Short mmCIF file of C-alpha atoms in Angstrom, two decimals:
data_model
loop_
_atom_site.label_atom_id
_atom_site.label_comp_id
_atom_site.label_asym_id
_atom_site.label_seq_id
_atom_site.Cartn_x
_atom_site.Cartn_y
_atom_site.Cartn_z
CA UNK C 230 33.97 56.48 68.42
CA UNK C 231 31.70 53.42 68.56
CA UNK C 232 29.89 52.65 65.31
CA UNK C 233 26.80 50.54 65.08
CA UNK C 234 24.59 49.26 62.32
CA UNK C 235 20.91 49.30 63.05
CA UNK C 236 18.51 46.72 61.70
CA UNK C 237 15.07 48.06 62.58
CA UNK C 238 11.59 46.59 62.27
CA UNK C 239 8.35 48.24 63.33
CA UNK C 240 5.65 45.86 64.49
CA UNK C 241 1.90 45.66 65.21
CA UNK C 242 -0.80 48.32 65.29
CA UNK C 243 1.04 49.92 68.20
CA UNK C 244 4.39 51.08 66.81
CA UNK C 245 7.12 49.00 68.46
CA UNK C 246 10.73 49.48 67.39
CA UNK C 247 13.05 46.48 67.58
CA UNK C 248 16.77 47.15 67.03
CA UNK C 249 19.31 44.45 66.21
CA UNK C 250 22.68 46.04 66.97
CA UNK C 251 26.26 45.15 66.26
CA UNK C 252 29.59 46.86 65.74
CA UNK C 253 30.86 47.35 62.21
CA UNK C 254 34.50 47.36 61.24
CA UNK C 255 33.84 49.19 57.99
CA UNK C 256 34.18 52.87 58.85
CA UNK C 257 33.42 53.98 55.28
CA UNK C 258 29.74 52.97 55.44
CA UNK C 259 27.41 55.96 55.35
CA UNK C 260 24.69 55.89 57.99
CA UNK C 261 23.32 57.82 60.96
CA UNK C 262 24.97 56.47 64.10
CA UNK C 263 24.86 56.77 67.87
CA UNK C 264 28.04 57.06 69.87
CA UNK C 265 27.76 55.05 73.08
CA UNK C 266 30.09 56.44 75.67
CA UNK C 267 32.25 53.80 77.33
CA UNK C 268 35.86 52.80 77.75
CA UNK C 269 36.03 50.12 75.08
CA UNK C 270 38.98 50.64 72.75
CA UNK C 271 40.54 48.97 69.77
CA UNK C 272 42.69 46.05 70.98
CA UNK C 273 45.65 47.34 68.97
CA UNK C 274 45.41 50.60 70.88
CA UNK C 275 45.38 48.71 74.16
CA UNK C 276 48.53 46.81 73.17
CA UNK C 277 50.23 50.11 72.33
CA UNK C 278 49.37 51.42 75.80
CA UNK C 279 50.62 48.25 77.50
CA UNK C 280 53.76 47.91 75.33
CA UNK C 281 56.82 48.03 77.66
CA UNK C 282 60.28 49.48 76.93
CA UNK C 283 61.75 45.96 77.21
CA UNK C 284 60.99 42.53 75.75
CA UNK C 285 58.39 40.66 77.78
CA UNK C 286 55.82 37.89 77.60
CA UNK C 287 52.25 39.05 78.22
CA UNK C 288 50.77 36.82 80.95
CA UNK C 289 48.02 39.14 82.20
CA UNK C 290 44.99 36.83 82.12
CA UNK C 291 42.54 39.75 82.19
CA UNK C 292 44.11 41.45 79.17
CA UNK C 293 44.58 38.15 77.33
CA UNK C 294 40.90 37.28 77.81
CA UNK C 295 39.99 40.72 76.44
CA UNK C 296 42.17 40.11 73.38
CA UNK C 297 40.64 36.66 72.86
CA UNK C 298 37.09 38.05 72.98
CA UNK C 299 38.09 41.18 71.00
CA UNK C 300 36.55 43.37 73.73
CA UNK C 301 39.32 45.57 75.04
CA UNK C 302 39.01 48.24 77.72
CA UNK C 303 41.41 50.77 79.17
CA UNK C 304 41.86 50.40 82.92
CA UNK C 305 44.08 51.90 85.56
CA UNK C 306 45.75 48.66 86.60
CA UNK C 307 49.23 47.11 86.43
CA UNK C 308 49.75 44.78 83.50
CA UNK C 309 51.31 41.41 84.36
CA UNK C 310 54.43 40.58 82.33
CA UNK C 311 57.08 37.87 82.46
CA UNK C 312 60.69 38.43 81.39
CA UNK C 313 63.47 35.92 80.81
CA UNK C 314 65.73 35.49 83.85
CA UNK C 315 68.66 36.13 81.50
CA UNK C 316 67.42 39.75 81.25
CA UNK C 317 66.98 40.20 85.00
CA UNK C 318 70.37 41.86 85.51
CA UNK C 319 69.63 44.59 82.96
CA UNK C 320 66.17 45.47 84.28
CA UNK C 321 65.27 47.15 87.55
CA UNK C 322 61.63 46.37 88.31
CA UNK C 323 61.20 49.43 90.54
CA UNK C 324 61.76 51.65 87.47
CA UNK C 325 58.68 50.16 85.79
CA UNK C 326 55.92 50.42 88.39
CA UNK C 327 53.10 50.30 85.83
CA UNK C 328 53.93 46.60 85.34
CA UNK C 329 53.71 43.60 87.64
CA UNK C 330 56.84 41.73 86.53
CA UNK C 331 57.79 38.13 87.22
CA UNK C 332 60.56 35.99 85.71
CA UNK C 333 60.57 32.84 83.63
CA UNK C 334 63.27 30.38 82.63
CA UNK C 335 63.66 28.32 79.46
CA UNK C 336 65.46 25.08 80.41
CA UNK C 337 67.74 23.73 77.68
CA UNK C 338 66.37 20.74 75.76
CA UNK C 339 62.99 20.97 77.53
CA UNK C 340 59.57 21.60 76.00
CA UNK C 341 58.34 23.78 78.86
CA UNK C 342 58.96 27.09 80.62
CA UNK C 343 59.35 27.64 84.37
CA UNK C 344 57.56 30.73 85.73
CA UNK C 345 58.59 32.13 89.11
CA UNK C 346 55.23 33.55 90.16
CA UNK C 347 53.90 33.63 93.74
CA UNK C 348 54.10 29.88 93.20
CA UNK C 349 56.21 28.10 90.60
CA UNK C 350 54.38 27.38 87.35
CA UNK C 351 55.21 25.02 84.49
CA UNK C 352 53.82 25.78 81.03
CA UNK C 353 54.52 24.12 77.68
CA UNK C 354 56.28 26.18 75.05
CA UNK C 355 53.81 27.76 72.65
CA UNK C 356 53.89 29.72 69.42
CA UNK C 357 54.00 33.47 70.10
CA UNK C 358 52.92 36.56 68.19
CA UNK C 359 54.81 39.84 68.47
CA UNK C 360 53.41 43.33 69.11
CA UNK C 361 56.11 45.89 69.77
CA UNK C 362 58.12 44.51 72.68
CA UNK C 363 55.34 42.16 73.71
CA UNK C 364 55.26 38.44 73.02
CA UNK C 365 51.64 37.24 73.02
CA UNK C 366 50.47 33.60 72.97
CA UNK C 367 49.16 32.84 69.49
CA UNK C 368 46.43 30.60 70.88
CA UNK C 369 45.29 32.68 73.84
CA UNK C 370 42.47 30.41 74.97
CA UNK C 371 44.83 27.45 75.15
CA UNK C 372 47.43 29.48 77.05
CA UNK C 373 44.76 30.50 79.58
CA UNK C 374 43.73 26.88 80.01
CA UNK C 375 47.36 25.89 80.60
CA UNK C 376 47.88 28.82 82.99
CA UNK C 377 44.96 27.73 85.20
CA UNK C 378 46.55 24.28 85.47
CA UNK C 379 50.18 25.39 85.70
CA UNK C 380 50.87 25.34 89.45
CA UNK C 381 53.89 23.09 90.03
CA UNK C 382 53.12 20.23 92.44
CA UNK C 383 55.99 18.28 94.00
CA UNK C 384 56.18 14.48 94.22
CA UNK C 385 57.48 12.75 97.36
CA UNK C 386 60.24 10.57 95.87
CA UNK C 387 59.87 7.82 98.45
CA UNK C 388 62.30 4.90 98.42
CA UNK C 389 60.06 1.87 97.93
CA UNK C 390 62.78 -0.64 98.93
CA UNK C 391 62.09 -2.91 95.97
CA UNK C 392 64.46 -5.81 95.28
CA UNK C 393 64.13 -5.11 91.55
CA UNK C 394 63.19 -2.03 89.57
CA UNK C 395 62.89 -3.66 86.17
CA UNK C 396 60.04 -1.82 84.45
CA UNK C 397 57.30 -3.56 82.53
CA UNK C 398 56.89 -0.38 80.45
CA UNK C 399 59.82 1.25 78.67
CA UNK C 400 60.23 4.57 80.51
CA UNK C 401 61.41 6.70 77.56
CA UNK C 402 58.89 5.28 75.12
CA UNK C 403 56.04 5.55 77.64
CA UNK C 404 56.81 9.16 78.55
CA UNK C 405 56.96 10.09 74.85
CA UNK C 406 53.61 8.38 74.26
CA UNK C 407 52.07 10.18 77.26
CA UNK C 408 53.33 13.53 75.99
CA UNK C 409 52.01 12.80 72.51
CA UNK C 410 48.61 11.77 73.90
CA UNK C 411 48.33 14.93 76.00
CA UNK C 412 49.11 17.12 72.98
CA UNK C 413 46.57 15.18 70.92
CA UNK C 414 43.81 15.58 73.52
CA UNK C 415 44.58 19.27 73.99
CA UNK C 416 43.95 19.79 70.26
CA UNK C 417 40.33 18.89 71.13
CA UNK C 418 40.37 21.21 74.18
CA UNK C 419 40.56 18.24 76.53
CA UNK C 420 43.13 18.67 79.32
CA UNK C 421 43.86 15.25 80.87
CA UNK C 422 44.95 14.62 84.45
CA UNK C 423 47.06 11.78 85.81
CA UNK C 424 44.82 9.18 87.38
CA UNK C 425 44.84 5.82 89.18
CA UNK C 426 48.15 3.98 89.42
CA UNK C 427 49.92 6.54 87.24
CA UNK C 428 48.99 9.32 89.68
CA UNK C 429 50.06 7.14 92.61
CA UNK C 430 53.42 6.33 91.02
CA UNK C 431 54.17 9.97 90.24
CA UNK C 432 53.16 11.32 93.65
CA UNK C 433 54.70 8.54 95.71
CA UNK C 434 57.94 7.82 93.88
CA UNK C 435 58.22 10.42 91.08
CA UNK C 436 58.11 7.78 88.34
CA UNK C 437 55.99 5.09 86.74
CA UNK C 438 55.46 2.10 89.04
CA UNK C 439 57.77 -0.61 87.61
CA UNK C 440 55.20 -3.42 87.65
CA UNK C 441 52.32 -1.37 86.18
CA UNK C 442 51.34 -2.28 82.64
CA UNK C 443 49.20 0.70 81.58
CA UNK C 444 48.95 4.46 81.99
CA UNK C 445 45.86 6.18 83.41
CA UNK C 446 44.46 9.60 82.54
CA UNK C 447 41.14 11.23 83.37
CA UNK C 448 39.29 14.36 82.21
CA UNK C 449 36.09 16.12 83.40
CA UNK C 450 32.91 15.13 81.57
CA UNK C 451 32.35 18.78 80.65
CA UNK C 452 35.39 18.51 78.35
CA UNK C 453 33.92 15.54 76.48
CA UNK C 454 33.83 16.14 72.72
CA UNK C 455 31.95 13.87 70.28
CA UNK C 456 34.50 14.76 67.61
CA UNK C 457 37.27 13.31 69.79
CA UNK C 458 35.42 9.99 69.96
CA UNK C 459 34.92 10.07 66.18
CA UNK C 460 38.62 10.74 65.64
CA UNK C 461 39.59 7.88 67.95
CA UNK C 462 37.21 5.55 66.11
CA UNK C 463 38.83 6.62 62.83
CA UNK C 464 42.24 5.72 64.34
CA UNK C 465 44.01 8.72 62.78
CA UNK C 466 46.62 9.09 65.53
CA UNK C 467 45.36 7.09 68.50
CA UNK C 468 42.64 4.48 68.38
CA UNK C 469 39.86 3.35 70.69
CA UNK C 470 40.31 -0.14 72.13
CA UNK C 471 37.47 -0.28 74.62
CA UNK C 472 34.53 1.95 75.59
CA UNK C 473 32.73 1.36 78.86
CA UNK C 474 29.68 2.91 80.57
CA UNK C 475 27.04 5.48 79.71
CA UNK C 476 25.59 8.60 81.27
CA UNK C 477 22.02 8.35 82.56
CA UNK C 478 20.31 11.58 83.59
CA UNK C 479 17.47 9.65 85.28
CA UNK C 480 20.01 8.27 87.76
CA UNK C 481 21.19 11.81 88.54
CA UNK C 482 17.62 13.01 89.14
CA UNK C 483 17.00 10.08 91.48
CA UNK C 484 20.16 10.94 93.41
CA UNK C 485 19.22 14.60 93.94
CA UNK C 486 15.47 14.06 94.49
CA UNK C 487 14.60 15.90 97.76
CA UNK C 488 12.14 14.77 100.45
CA UNK C 489 10.01 17.85 99.75
CA UNK C 490 8.47 19.55 96.71
CA UNK C 491 10.94 21.90 95.01
CA UNK C 492 11.74 23.67 91.76
CA UNK C 493 15.11 22.71 90.28
CA UNK C 494 16.99 25.96 89.59
CA UNK C 495 20.55 24.60 89.61
CA UNK C 496 21.84 26.00 86.31
CA UNK C 497 24.74 23.55 86.20
CA UNK C 498 22.49 20.50 86.53
CA UNK C 499 19.86 21.97 84.21
CA UNK C 500 22.49 22.52 81.52
CA UNK C 501 23.63 18.91 81.99
CA UNK C 502 20.04 17.73 81.53
CA UNK C 503 19.64 19.89 78.42
CA UNK C 504 22.84 18.41 76.95
CA UNK C 505 21.96 14.89 78.15
CA UNK C 506 25.44 14.69 79.69
CA UNK C 507 24.94 13.98 83.36
CA UNK C 508 27.36 12.94 86.08
CA UNK C 509 27.40 13.04 89.85
CA UNK C 510 29.40 15.52 91.87
CA UNK C 511 29.78 16.20 95.56
CA UNK C 512 28.13 19.62 95.53
CA UNK C 513 25.03 21.24 96.96
CA UNK C 514 22.08 21.29 94.58
CA UNK C 515 20.22 24.60 94.20
CA UNK C 516 16.47 24.33 94.73
CA UNK C 517 13.65 26.83 95.17
CA UNK C 518 10.59 26.13 97.30
CA UNK C 519 7.31 28.02 97.59
CA UNK C 520 7.28 30.49 100.50
CA UNK C 521 4.02 28.88 101.61
CA UNK C 522 6.08 25.80 102.55
CA UNK C 523 8.78 27.73 104.41
CA UNK C 524 7.22 27.24 107.84
CA UNK C 525 7.15 23.44 107.43
CA UNK C 526 10.74 23.06 106.23
CA UNK C 527 13.95 23.65 108.14
CA UNK C 528 16.80 24.36 105.74
CA UNK C 529 19.35 23.31 108.35
CA UNK C 530 18.02 19.75 108.15
CA UNK C 531 18.76 19.52 104.41
CA UNK C 532 22.39 20.59 104.06
CA UNK C 533 22.92 18.77 100.75
CA UNK C 534 20.68 21.40 99.14
CA UNK C 535 21.14 25.15 98.65
CA UNK C 536 17.54 26.25 99.21
CA UNK C 537 15.98 29.60 98.35
CA UNK C 538 12.32 30.65 98.24
CA UNK C 539 9.98 31.81 95.51
CA UNK C 540 6.56 33.42 95.54
CA UNK C 541 3.72 33.14 93.04
CA UNK C 542 1.82 36.46 93.12
CA UNK C 543 -1.91 36.08 92.51
CA UNK C 544 -3.07 37.07 89.02
CA UNK C 545 0.51 37.63 87.86
CA UNK C 546 2.31 35.77 85.07
CA UNK C 547 5.66 35.70 86.86
CA UNK C 548 7.43 34.29 89.93
CA UNK C 549 9.45 36.23 92.48
CA UNK C 550 12.60 34.31 93.37
CA UNK C 551 14.37 35.43 96.55
CA UNK C 552 17.97 34.65 95.64
CA UNK C 553 20.97 36.70 96.81
CA UNK C 554 19.25 39.34 94.70
CA UNK C 555 15.57 39.39 93.83
CA UNK C 556 14.76 37.69 90.51
CA UNK C 557 11.65 37.86 88.35
CA UNK C 558 10.89 34.89 86.09
CA UNK C 559 7.91 34.22 83.81
CA UNK C 560 5.77 31.21 84.66
CA UNK C 561 6.73 28.23 82.54
CA UNK C 562 5.46 24.72 81.88
CA UNK C 563 7.13 22.24 84.27
CA UNK C 564 7.90 18.53 84.14
CA UNK C 565 7.82 16.37 87.27
CA UNK C 566 10.46 13.88 88.46
CA UNK C 567 9.75 12.63 91.97
CA UNK C 568 9.50 15.74 94.14
CA UNK C 569 11.34 17.86 91.59
CA UNK C 570 9.67 20.32 89.23
CA UNK C 571 11.89 20.83 86.18
CA UNK C 572 11.42 23.50 83.47
CA UNK C 573 10.07 21.80 80.36
CA UNK C 574 12.08 24.10 78.09
CA UNK C 575 15.37 24.16 79.96
CA UNK C 576 17.30 26.31 77.48
CA UNK C 577 14.61 29.00 77.61
CA UNK C 578 14.54 28.87 81.41
CA UNK C 579 18.32 29.34 81.50
CA UNK C 580 18.03 32.32 79.15
CA UNK C 581 15.37 33.87 81.38
CA UNK C 582 17.40 33.09 84.50
CA UNK C 583 20.48 34.87 83.13
CA UNK C 584 18.33 37.99 82.62
CA UNK C 585 16.19 37.73 85.75
CA UNK C 586 17.83 40.17 88.18
CA UNK C 587 15.16 42.64 89.33
CA UNK C 588 16.07 46.29 88.78
CA UNK C 589 13.85 48.93 90.34
CA UNK C 590 12.83 52.18 88.64
CA UNK C 591 13.14 55.65 90.20
CA UNK C 592 9.49 56.75 90.14
CA UNK C 593 10.29 60.46 89.74
CA UNK C 594 7.39 62.92 89.86
CA UNK C 595 7.58 64.68 86.48
CA UNK C 596 5.10 67.40 87.57
CA UNK C 597 3.25 67.42 84.27
CA UNK C 598 0.15 69.54 83.81
CA UNK C 599 -1.51 66.55 82.15
CA UNK C 600 -0.77 62.84 82.25
CA UNK C 601 -3.25 61.79 79.58
CA UNK C 602 -1.33 59.16 77.60
CA UNK C 603 -1.11 59.09 73.82
CA UNK C 604 -0.96 55.27 73.94
CA UNK C 605 -3.69 53.37 75.81
CA UNK C 606 -1.76 51.93 78.75
CA UNK C 607 -3.48 48.55 79.20
CA UNK C 608 -3.53 47.77 75.49
CA UNK C 609 0.10 48.82 75.10
CA UNK C 610 1.34 46.70 78.02
CA UNK C 611 -0.60 43.70 76.69
CA UNK C 612 0.94 44.20 73.24
CA UNK C 613 4.44 44.50 74.75
CA UNK C 614 3.95 41.30 76.75
CA UNK C 615 2.62 39.49 73.69
CA UNK C 616 5.56 40.67 71.58
CA UNK C 617 8.14 39.57 74.17
CA UNK C 618 6.61 36.08 74.30
CA UNK C 619 6.45 35.94 70.50
CA UNK C 620 10.11 36.89 70.11
CA UNK C 621 11.16 34.39 72.80
CA UNK C 622 9.76 31.58 70.62
CA UNK C 623 12.55 32.51 68.17
CA UNK C 624 15.11 32.67 71.02
CA UNK C 625 15.18 36.46 70.79
CA UNK C 626 15.08 38.15 74.20
CA UNK C 627 14.29 41.86 73.72
CA UNK C 628 15.36 44.66 76.06
CA UNK C 629 13.65 47.98 76.69
CA UNK C 630 15.28 50.71 74.65
CA UNK C 631 15.11 54.41 73.84
CA UNK C 632 12.19 56.39 75.23
CA UNK C 633 10.57 53.27 76.64
CA UNK C 634 13.69 52.55 78.72
CA UNK C 635 13.82 56.21 79.78
CA UNK C 636 10.14 56.21 80.81
CA UNK C 637 10.47 53.00 82.79
CA UNK C 638 13.69 54.00 84.58
CA UNK C 639 12.72 57.60 85.23
CA UNK C 640 9.01 57.40 86.08
CA UNK C 641 8.10 53.67 86.19
CA UNK C 642 5.69 54.14 83.31
CA UNK C 643 5.32 54.80 79.60
CA UNK C 644 5.98 58.49 78.87
CA UNK C 645 2.48 59.96 78.25
CA UNK C 646 3.42 61.88 75.10
CA UNK C 647 5.44 59.06 73.50
CA UNK C 648 4.00 57.65 70.28
CA UNK C 649 5.68 54.25 70.12
CA UNK C 650 7.39 51.57 72.17
CA UNK C 651 11.07 50.66 71.72
CA UNK C 652 12.82 47.32 72.14
CA UNK C 653 16.32 46.19 71.18
CA UNK C 654 18.11 42.85 70.87
CA UNK C 655 21.75 41.89 70.11
CA UNK C 656 22.54 41.02 66.50
CA UNK C 657 23.67 37.56 67.63
CA UNK C 658 20.01 36.79 68.36
CA UNK C 659 18.87 37.76 64.86
CA UNK C 660 16.99 34.92 63.15
CA UNK C 661 16.08 34.92 59.42
CA UNK C 662 13.03 32.80 60.28
CA UNK C 663 11.76 35.63 62.51
CA UNK C 664 11.88 38.02 59.56
CA UNK C 665 10.06 35.47 57.38
CA UNK C 666 7.36 35.04 60.01
CA UNK C 667 6.92 38.80 60.28
CA UNK C 668 6.61 39.04 56.50
CA UNK C 669 3.98 36.31 56.60
CA UNK C 670 2.11 38.29 59.25
CA UNK C 671 1.11 35.21 61.27
CA UNK C 672 0.99 37.10 64.59
CA UNK C 673 2.86 40.38 64.15
CA UNK C 674 3.64 41.98 60.83
CA UNK C 675 6.47 44.06 59.43
CA UNK C 676 5.65 47.70 58.85
CA UNK C 677 9.03 49.21 58.09
CA UNK C 678 12.58 47.87 57.69
CA UNK C 679 15.60 50.17 57.86
CA UNK C 680 19.26 49.27 57.42
CA UNK C 681 21.10 46.15 56.35
CA UNK C 682 23.29 43.52 57.89
CA UNK C 683 26.96 44.30 57.37
CA UNK C 684 30.19 42.58 58.28
CA UNK C 685 29.73 42.14 61.98
CA UNK C 686 32.44 42.25 64.57
CA UNK C 687 32.08 41.87 68.32
CA UNK C 688 28.65 42.32 69.85
CA UNK C 689 28.08 45.24 72.22
CA UNK C 690 26.39 44.88 75.61
CA UNK C 691 23.50 47.16 74.71
CA UNK C 692 21.71 47.73 78.03
CA UNK C 693 23.52 47.76 81.33
CA UNK C 694 21.74 46.06 84.19
CA UNK C 695 22.48 48.32 87.13
CA UNK C 696 23.06 51.90 86.06
CA UNK C 697 21.73 54.57 83.74
CA UNK C 698 24.82 54.92 81.53
CA UNK C 699 22.85 54.27 78.34
CA UNK C 700 20.13 56.75 79.31
CA UNK C 701 22.72 59.44 80.05
CA UNK C 702 24.44 58.73 76.73
CA UNK C 703 21.20 58.94 74.72
CA UNK C 704 19.38 61.76 76.52
CA UNK C 705 22.21 63.80 77.99
CA UNK C 706 22.89 65.10 81.51
CA UNK C 707 19.31 66.39 81.93
CA UNK C 708 17.64 63.06 81.14
CA UNK C 709 15.54 63.39 84.29
CA UNK C 710 13.66 66.40 82.86
CA UNK C 711 10.56 66.08 80.72
CA UNK C 712 10.67 67.27 77.09
CA UNK C 713 7.11 67.06 75.74
CA UNK C 714 7.37 67.20 71.95
CA UNK C 715 5.98 65.39 68.93
CA UNK C 716 9.06 66.26 66.88
CA UNK C 717 11.47 63.84 68.58
CA UNK C 718 13.26 61.59 66.09
CA UNK C 719 15.18 58.45 67.05
CA UNK C 720 17.65 59.08 64.22
CA UNK C 721 18.50 62.72 64.89
CA UNK C 722 17.24 63.94 68.28
CA UNK C 723 19.26 61.81 70.68
CA UNK C 724 22.09 63.45 72.61
CA UNK C 725 24.72 61.12 71.17
CA UNK C 726 23.68 61.04 67.51
CA UNK C 727 26.31 62.09 65.01
CA UNK C 728 25.91 62.37 61.27
CA UNK C 729 28.16 59.96 59.40
CA UNK C 730 26.91 60.66 55.90
CA UNK C 731 23.86 59.40 54.07
CA UNK C 732 22.77 56.60 51.80
CA UNK C 733 22.61 57.21 48.07
CA UNK C 734 19.30 56.89 46.20
CA UNK C 735 20.29 53.46 44.90
CA UNK C 736 21.21 52.36 48.43
CA UNK C 737 17.94 53.70 49.84
CA UNK C 738 15.97 51.33 47.63
CA UNK C 739 17.74 48.48 49.39
CA UNK C 740 17.95 49.70 52.97
CA UNK C 741 14.60 51.44 53.48
CA UNK C 742 11.38 49.54 52.86
CA UNK C 743 7.81 50.25 53.89
CA UNK C 744 5.31 47.38 53.86
CA UNK C 745 1.54 47.32 53.68
CA UNK C 746 -0.34 46.76 56.90
CA UNK C 747 -1.88 43.59 55.51
CA UNK C 748 -0.02 40.30 56.02
CA UNK C 749 2.04 39.45 52.98
CA UNK C 750 1.68 36.20 51.08
CA UNK C 751 4.46 33.64 51.39
#
């Protein structure tokens, strides 16, 4: 059973519920709860299901990523395991069809393992945890990074026909230093690659070129860590001898500037601009142009760009972006660089973009005898829009919830007999400064606060973007039928509400507060 804490605030003259939701690990708390029906399970339970009747190393990247994020799900799929080749004679793979089994070897006096996958893989030895018969990488994220880079590539071993092979660098000492440097960089989540003459020597002749006098590594700019530079400057293990060059985002913008007016929507480049860490890559840049310009521009003549169209509906506060799927984005202030229009607040644009997929409602005819709404429609929609914009200034991006979600999905409208409007947001977006601003009543004010923040665990995906699973969970199998009543309670009437106890009188003084409708003094 999923357990959630609810942190609820009711805002404005039109009642609007905003839920901050997260999973609690403390099952002894007493509170009304909702049980959201899904396949998420405790990760320990998943490991028990996967546990084989033989010793094996868990290499299933999907399961490992679930363990790392503490979001585990049961699935009907074969779990990938690796067993030591020394155990191969005692195990018949055909007797264990629920597993996808490969073998690995532990070479004597080596610091790596050899995996005989579809392609040979080489991975460094790592500390392992034990769960039943499973050996699990202690640092899962690092194992996954190594696994992605583990394909074994062969060198050519050409005979260079040199008259002398006396090395400028001591081979043993150099290899030890290279290994030590790699381990050091990995501790900062930087995974270096052979580069320059060192790469040439390895690929061409399987060794370090005898007359070379340095060793070359490279790493992607996205792995750059300021703390690595600070540690090198401190000289704790390695030290910085020379630093050369700088990143200039203006140069990048000049390089991608198109010969036509366009909106920059390339999330990768936008994130680089936001971080002020820019570098050039041979990749197509994503741009959006106004549909009014579509007749004057031939996309086939501009192959360095991935071009889509957008439309600006008259008297609307949003754009329609015709991507692979239709997107809806609020209008935002833009900066100009050459022919590029760039969102002024890039981080906010990226947040909106990640939530911009357009989902249509059903528009069912509810066959009511009267459709006279309890809430004035225009005023309510204006208040909802104003609240969404207000919350976005605190980097809180609310989602429709409860009866408001049901009304939108079912009938493309606010349910006529509903008495409030419901929003929700993940607990990770909770901001103390938002609560302070609500208490000050600068734009919206706090009417009622219910619940308290507990010891949070993993955050639940609260609203799914393409199905009605949440609606079915909350309103049952007959969610598509109308239930006109003024007695509906969010805390007791939903289909999936279960009683988990109640707060004591002393607890109620803390968790349930009603405020005056006047803004409170600071």
